[in-house]
GROMACS .gro file of C-alpha atoms in nm:
model
  303
    1MET     CA    1   6.692   1.271  -6.598
    2ASN     CA    2   6.983   1.076  -6.781
    3ASP     CA    3   6.966   0.680  -6.792
    4ARG     CA    4   7.229   0.659  -6.523
    5GLN     CA    5   7.047   0.912  -6.287
    6CYS     CA    6   6.839   0.728  -6.009
    7ALA     CA    7   6.481   0.832  -6.015
    8CYS     CA    8   6.455   0.843  -5.674
    9CYS     CA    9   6.763   1.025  -5.525
   10ALA     CA   10   6.872   1.144  -5.845
   11SER     CA   11   7.244   1.039  -5.769
   12THR     CA   12   7.428   0.895  -6.068
   13SER     CA   13   7.537   0.571  -5.899
   14MET     CA   14   7.297   0.347  -6.117
   15LYS     CA   15   7.476   0.012  -6.192
   16SER     CA   16   7.404  -0.253  -6.442
   17ILE     CA   17   7.279  -0.575  -6.313
   18ALA     CA   18   7.250  -0.898  -6.546
   19PRO     CA   19   6.946  -0.845  -6.773
   20TYR     CA   20   6.614  -1.019  -6.719
   21GLY     CA   21   6.485  -1.148  -7.047
   22ALA     CA   22   6.458  -0.832  -7.277
   23TYR     CA   23   6.481  -0.587  -6.945
   24ASP     CA   24   6.779  -0.408  -6.860
   25HIS     CA   25   6.800  -0.421  -6.499
   26VAL     CA   26   6.994  -0.150  -6.303
   27ARG     CA   27   7.025  -0.038  -5.936
   28CYS     CA   28   7.108   0.284  -5.712
   29GLU     CA   29   7.408   0.191  -5.514
   30GLU     CA   30   7.295   0.498  -5.295
   31CYS     CA   31   6.927   0.427  -5.204
   32GLY     CA   32   6.855   0.074  -5.328
   33TYR     CA   33   6.612   0.152  -5.586
   34GLU     CA   34   6.588  -0.101  -5.889
   35SER     CA   35   6.444  -0.033  -6.211
   36PHE     CA   36   6.371  -0.273  -6.504
   37ARG     CA   37   6.360  -0.099  -6.848
   38SER     CA   38   6.251  -0.184  -7.166
   39PRO     CA   39   6.080   0.002  -7.475
   40ALA     CA   40   5.754  -0.185  -7.412
   41ALA     CA   41   5.780  -0.145  -7.012
   42ALA     CA   42   5.413  -0.034  -6.945
   43ILE     CA   43   5.153  -0.306  -6.929
   44ALA     CA   44   4.827  -0.205  -7.100
   45ALA     CA   45   4.491  -0.198  -6.910
   46HIS     CA   46   4.347  -0.474  -7.111
   47LEU     CA   47   4.614  -0.725  -7.025
   48TYR     CA   48   4.517  -0.683  -6.642
   49GLU     CA   49   4.158  -0.711  -6.755
   50ASN     CA   50   4.206  -1.018  -6.910
   51ASP     CA   51   4.444  -1.181  -6.713
   52THR     CA   52   4.279  -1.488  -6.533
   53ASP     CA   53   4.516  -1.510  -6.250
   54TYR     CA   54   4.467  -1.123  -6.194
   55CYS     CA   55   4.114  -1.122  -6.213
   56ASP     CA   56   4.074  -1.403  -5.988
   57ASP     CA   57   4.129  -1.161  -5.732
   58LEU     CA   58   3.789  -1.045  -5.777
   59THR     CA   59   3.638  -1.393  -5.641
   60VAL     CA   60   3.888  -1.537  -5.419
   61ALA     CA   61   3.772  -1.299  -5.123
   62SER     CA   62   3.450  -1.387  -4.938
   63THR     CA   63   3.423  -1.020  -4.843
   64HIS     CA   64   3.584  -0.666  -4.911
   65GLU     CA   65   3.751  -0.707  -4.568
   66ASP     CA   66   3.963  -1.023  -4.692
   67LEU     CA   67   4.136  -0.806  -4.923
   68ILE     CA   68   4.255  -0.585  -4.661
   69LEU     CA   69   4.643  -0.626  -4.604
   70TRP     CA   70   4.914  -0.503  -4.371
   71HIS     CA   71   4.965  -0.163  -4.538
   72HIS     CA   72   4.588  -0.106  -4.536
   73ARG     CA   73   4.560  -0.158  -4.162
   74ASN     CA   74   4.881   0.081  -4.124
   75ALA     CA   75   4.701   0.353  -4.306
   76VAL     CA   76   4.388   0.321  -4.155
   77GLU     CA   77   4.566   0.372  -3.805
   78PHE     CA   78   4.733   0.662  -3.932
   79LEU     CA   79   4.426   0.832  -4.088
   80ARG     CA   80   4.189   0.782  -3.777
   81SER     CA   81   4.479   0.935  -3.564
   82ARG     CA   82   4.509   1.218  -3.826
   83TYR     CA   83   4.133   1.280  -3.855
   84PRO     CA   84   3.971   1.097  -3.562
   85SER     CA   85   3.636   1.232  -3.669
   86GLY     CA   86   3.680   1.106  -4.037
   87ASN     CA   87   3.629   1.445  -4.208
   88ALA     CA   88   3.904   1.389  -4.472
   89ALA     CA   89   3.857   1.343  -4.847
   90VAL     CA   90   4.059   1.053  -4.980
   91LEU     CA   91   4.156   0.929  -5.331
   92ASP     CA   92   4.272   0.580  -5.368
   93VAL     CA   93   4.481   0.563  -5.677
   94GLY     CA   94   4.490   0.204  -5.831
   95CYS     CA   95   4.198   0.113  -5.596
   96PHE     CA   96   4.125  -0.212  -5.816
   97ASN     CA   97   3.760  -0.286  -5.725
   98GLY     CA   98   3.763  -0.021  -5.438
   99PHE     CA   99   3.765  -0.291  -5.164
  100PHE     CA  100   3.971   0.011  -4.958
  101VAL     CA  101   3.741   0.308  -5.058
  102LYS     CA  102   3.457   0.066  -4.917
  103LYS     CA  103   3.621   0.019  -4.569
  104LEU     CA  104   3.708   0.378  -4.550
  105LEU     CA  105   3.330   0.452  -4.593
  106SER     CA  106   3.243   0.254  -4.324
  107LEU     CA  107   3.481   0.457  -4.096
  108GLY     CA  108   3.299   0.813  -4.204
  109PHE     CA  109   3.545   0.901  -4.477
  110ASP     CA  110   3.462   1.067  -4.794
  111ALA     CA  111   3.640   0.806  -5.002
  112HIS     CA  112   3.687   0.760  -5.392
  113GLY     CA  113   3.910   0.569  -5.598
  114ILE     CA  114   4.038   0.504  -5.950
  115ASP     CA  115   4.193   0.222  -6.166
  116PHE     CA  116   4.254   0.169  -6.531
  117ASN     CA  117   4.134  -0.179  -6.497
  118THR     CA  118   3.761  -0.126  -6.600
  119ARG     CA  119   3.642  -0.463  -6.519
  120ALA     CA  120   3.770  -0.425  -6.152
  121VAL     CA  121   3.584  -0.077  -6.123
  122ALA     CA  122   3.273  -0.240  -6.277
  123TYR     CA  123   3.259  -0.509  -6.003
  124GLY     CA  124   3.309  -0.266  -5.731
  125GLN     CA  125   3.042  -0.047  -5.863
  126LYS     CA  126   2.821  -0.287  -5.866
  127ALA     CA  127   2.924  -0.580  -5.639
  128LEU     CA  128   3.044  -0.351  -5.356
  129GLY     CA  129   2.779  -0.080  -5.405
  130LEU     CA  130   3.021   0.200  -5.469
  131GLY     CA  131   2.868   0.331  -5.794
  132PRO     CA  132   3.029   0.662  -5.919
  133ARG     CA  133   3.275   0.673  -5.617
  134VAL     CA  134   3.516   0.436  -5.794
  135SER     CA  135   3.569   0.499  -6.168
  136SER     CA  136   3.848   0.458  -6.463
  137LEU     CA  137   3.922   0.826  -6.463
  138SER     CA  138   4.316   0.888  -6.535
  139VAL     CA  139   4.534   1.115  -6.287
  140ASP     CA  140   4.501   1.378  -6.582
  141GLN     CA  141   4.140   1.334  -6.595
  142CYS     CA  142   4.095   1.409  -6.211
  143ILE     CA  143   4.339   1.663  -6.234
  144ALA     CA  144   4.112   1.853  -6.502
  145ARG     CA  145   3.816   1.798  -6.269
  146GLY     CA  146   3.989   2.057  -6.019
  147LYS     CA  147   3.903   1.843  -5.684
  148ARG     CA  148   4.165   1.812  -5.443
  149PHE     CA  149   4.207   1.570  -5.172
  150ASP     CA  150   4.351   1.581  -4.794
  151VAL     CA  151   4.494   1.213  -4.880
  152ILE     CA  152   4.602   1.034  -5.146
  153THR     CA  153   4.662   0.680  -5.128
  154LEU     CA  154   4.909   0.452  -5.374
  155PHE     CA  155   4.909   0.102  -5.256
  156GLU     CA  156   5.116  -0.156  -5.445
  157VAL     CA  157   5.081   0.090  -5.735
  158LEU     CA  158   5.454   0.262  -5.819
  159GLU     CA  159   5.618  -0.102  -5.874
  160HIS     CA  160   5.415  -0.082  -6.203
  161VAL     CA  161   5.486   0.247  -6.334
  162PRO     CA  162   5.760   0.288  -6.569
  163ALA     CA  163   5.849   0.669  -6.505
  164VAL     CA  164   5.826   0.703  -6.098
  165ARG     CA  165   5.899   1.026  -6.055
  166PRO     CA  166   5.684   1.210  -6.315
  167PHE     CA  167   5.386   0.962  -6.223
  168LEU     CA  168   5.424   1.104  -5.859
  169GLU     CA  169   5.459   1.457  -5.940
  170ASN     CA  170   5.137   1.468  -6.130
  171VAL     CA  171   4.970   1.257  -5.848
  172LEU     CA  172   5.063   1.511  -5.575
  173LYS     CA  173   4.882   1.791  -5.818
  174LEU     CA  174   4.578   1.646  -5.670
  175LEU     CA  175   4.676   1.666  -5.301
  176LYS     CA  176   4.585   1.986  -5.081
  177ASP     CA  177   4.863   2.184  -4.953
  178ASP     CA  178   4.812   2.035  -4.590
  179GLY     CA  179   4.750   1.691  -4.715
  180VAL     CA  180   4.935   1.376  -4.689
  181ILE     CA  181   5.021   1.088  -4.943
  182ILE     CA  182   5.055   0.725  -4.815
  183ILE     CA  183   5.254   0.504  -5.064
  184SER     CA  184   5.286   0.100  -5.030
  185THR     CA  185   5.552  -0.111  -5.239
  186PRO     CA  186   5.695  -0.451  -5.208
  187ASN     CA  187   6.020  -0.403  -4.995
  188ASN     CA  188   6.339  -0.449  -5.200
  189ASN     CA  189   6.503  -0.584  -4.880
  190MET     CA  190   6.248  -0.884  -4.856
  191CYS     CA  191   6.422  -1.210  -4.751
  192TRP     CA  192   6.307  -1.403  -5.059
  193ARG     CA  193   6.196  -1.274  -5.399
  194PRO     CA  194   5.866  -1.426  -5.526
  195PRO     CA  195   5.804  -1.449  -5.908
  196LEU     CA  196   5.546  -1.153  -5.898
  197ASP     CA  197   5.836  -0.923  -5.816
  198TYR     CA  198   5.967  -0.917  -6.153
  199PRO     CA  199   5.899  -0.782  -6.511
  200PRO     CA  200   5.653  -0.770  -6.669
  201HIS     CA  201   5.433  -0.736  -6.381
  202HIS     CA  202   5.687  -0.506  -6.164
  203LEU     CA  203   5.904  -0.252  -6.325
  204SER     CA  204   6.075  -0.085  -6.016
  205ARG     CA  205   6.199  -0.206  -5.658
  206PHE     CA  206   6.197   0.029  -5.360
  207THR     CA  207   6.361   0.050  -5.016
  208ILE     CA  208   6.214   0.307  -4.764
  209ALA     CA  209   6.557   0.508  -4.855
  210SER     CA  210   6.452   0.550  -5.199
  211LEU     CA  211   6.079   0.633  -5.137
  212ASN     CA  212   6.174   0.874  -4.890
  213ALA     CA  213   6.417   1.040  -5.146
  214CYS     CA  214   6.169   1.028  -5.425
  215LEU     CA  215   5.902   1.218  -5.196
  216SER     CA  216   6.177   1.447  -5.063
  217GLY     CA  217   6.264   1.571  -5.402
  218LEU     CA  218   5.912   1.627  -5.492
  219GLY     CA  219   5.895   1.888  -5.154
  220MET     CA  220   5.742   1.614  -4.930
  221LYS     CA  221   5.828   1.532  -4.572
  222SER     CA  222   5.818   1.173  -4.426
  223LEU     CA  223   5.576   1.142  -4.141
  224TYR     CA  224   5.588   0.745  -4.083
  225ALA     CA  225   5.768   0.478  -4.218
  226ALA     CA  226   5.736   0.107  -4.158
  227GLU     CA  227   5.856  -0.226  -4.290
  228GLN     CA  228   5.662  -0.545  -4.289
  229MET     CA  229   5.772  -0.894  -4.159
  230SER     CA  230   5.483  -1.154  -4.221
  231THR     CA  231   5.579  -1.541  -4.198
  232TYR     CA  232   5.244  -1.592  -4.304
  233GLU     CA  233   5.269  -1.394  -4.655
  234LEU     CA  234   5.607  -1.568  -4.702
  235VAL     CA  235   5.495  -1.936  -4.648
  236ARG     CA  236   5.188  -1.853  -4.881
  237HIS     CA  237   5.367  -1.705  -5.145
  238TYR     CA  238   5.649  -1.984  -5.113
  239LEU     CA  239   5.355  -2.272  -5.149
  240GLY     CA  240   5.206  -2.089  -5.419
  241THR     CA  241   5.501  -2.119  -5.669
  242PHE     CA  242   5.435  -2.485  -5.650
  243PHE     CA  243   5.069  -2.439  -5.814
  244ARG     CA  244   5.203  -2.199  -6.068
  245ALA     CA  245   5.298  -2.274  -6.457
  246LYS     CA  246   5.641  -2.132  -6.488
  247ASP     CA  247   5.613  -1.846  -6.749
  248ARG     CA  248   5.789  -1.550  -6.754
  249SER     CA  249   5.563  -1.362  -6.970
  250SER     CA  250   5.282  -1.403  -6.727
  251LEU     CA  251   5.185  -1.089  -6.510
  252ARG     CA  252   5.263  -1.283  -6.191
  253GLY     CA  253   5.525  -1.541  -6.296
  254GLY     CA  254   5.280  -1.786  -6.421
  255GLU     CA  255   4.910  -1.885  -6.423
  256PHE     CA  256   4.794  -2.082  -6.163
  257LYS     CA  257   4.737  -2.469  -6.242
  258CYS     CA  258   4.435  -2.662  -6.140
  259GLU     CA  259   4.231  -2.335  -6.125
  260ARG     CA  260   3.924  -2.500  -5.956
  261ILE     CA  261   4.154  -2.620  -5.652
  262THR     CA  262   4.368  -2.327  -5.621
  263THR     CA  263   4.066  -2.082  -5.610
  264GLY     CA  264   3.942  -2.273  -5.318
  265LEU     CA  265   4.257  -2.264  -5.154
  266ARG     CA  266   4.320  -1.891  -5.198
  267ARG     CA  267   3.980  -1.803  -5.098
  268GLY     CA  268   4.029  -2.010  -4.756
  269MET     CA  269   4.393  -1.868  -4.705
  270ASN     CA  270   4.229  -1.511  -4.740
  271ARG     CA  271   3.988  -1.605  -4.452
  272LEU     CA  272   4.274  -1.700  -4.232
  273ARG     CA  273   4.512  -1.459  -4.306
  274GLY     CA  274   4.416  -1.231  -3.999
  275THR     CA  275   4.415  -1.515  -3.760
  276ALA     CA  276   4.727  -1.641  -3.901
  277ASN     CA  277   4.902  -1.324  -3.872
  278LEU     CA  278   4.764  -1.282  -3.520
  279LEU     CA  279   4.911  -1.620  -3.390
  280LEU     CA  280   5.224  -1.562  -3.585
  281THR     CA  281   5.295  -1.200  -3.399
  282PRO     CA  282   5.576  -1.326  -3.187
  283VAL     CA  283   5.753  -1.502  -3.450
  284ASP     CA  284   5.710  -1.193  -3.665
  285LYS     CA  285   5.837  -0.950  -3.425
  286GLY     CA  286   6.143  -1.184  -3.368
  287LEU     CA  287   6.233  -1.196  -3.725
  288HIS     CA  288   6.176  -0.818  -3.734
  289ARG     CA  289   6.414  -0.747  -3.454
  290LEU     CA  290   6.678  -0.954  -3.671
  291GLY     CA  291   6.656  -0.731  -3.985
  292ILE     CA  292   6.447  -1.003  -4.166
  293ARG     CA  293   6.141  -0.830  -4.406
  294TYR     CA  294   5.870  -0.975  -4.618
  295ILE     CA  295   5.703  -0.844  -4.815
  296SER     CA  296   5.571  -0.473  -4.809
  297GLN     CA  297   5.662  -0.132  -4.656
  298ILE     CA  298   5.484   0.199  -4.631
  299ILE     CA  299   5.537   0.562  -4.606
  300VAL     CA  300   5.352   0.855  -4.520
  301ALA     CA  301   5.466   1.184  -4.597
  302GLY     CA  302   5.323   1.556  -4.618
  303ARG     CA  303   5.425   1.900  -4.707
   0.00000   0.00000   0.00000
């Protein structure tokens, strides 16, 4: 695939946008996929493990349920409809501490997770009681073991990957012939762009069209897709910018200032998420009808 060919739809309509620091920035005019390219694009695991802001996610949730987001709930709804008795083996690629693995286990699924962040994995193994169900195995190591899964989930993972299509092609080797893959990413059509949606944290931006095109090119067919509108998440992320130090080299656009205060605020906001989203449902539905989106999107595909 050449530099001007889209990684998702394979068109040659990639156009340059103004660079972002040391990153070349290109956009596909056909499917809306965007890529930030740099010789040093990939973020090493130890940078995530040692990033204070990122690792705070281990402590700002009172329970694993506090980490369950819109895309996880959509996935659960789909899985319970497709596998009502829970008889499915699920692999969560990029599982962080395994909070979604724990959620699926509570619903009767045979769930496992992998993540290159050994600190998060160790937390999940011990604090969440997941043991060997979560590990730091790579996709290649999983393939070598020969186990295949009914379902593979990739929540907020693809935007971190420098080479999207080869990565997905490899992941699909772990999927059974009649299996499904569930992918969520930030929506490139979101109404406001938070600092975390830039390099080095995020290297790609997707639309439903670009995700569908990429999966179609790999022999998959879309079964379900949805775009989120969450006023709660929009307000939370916007207010969060006032508590961050501006730093383009940071994984999320700047570390939080006054860590003791912000950690307490984040923990409280996590606890309020469910109630806030419920109360704001009429607002979210109205904005969604107007074509306003924030922040995530999800697609489910099978062979």
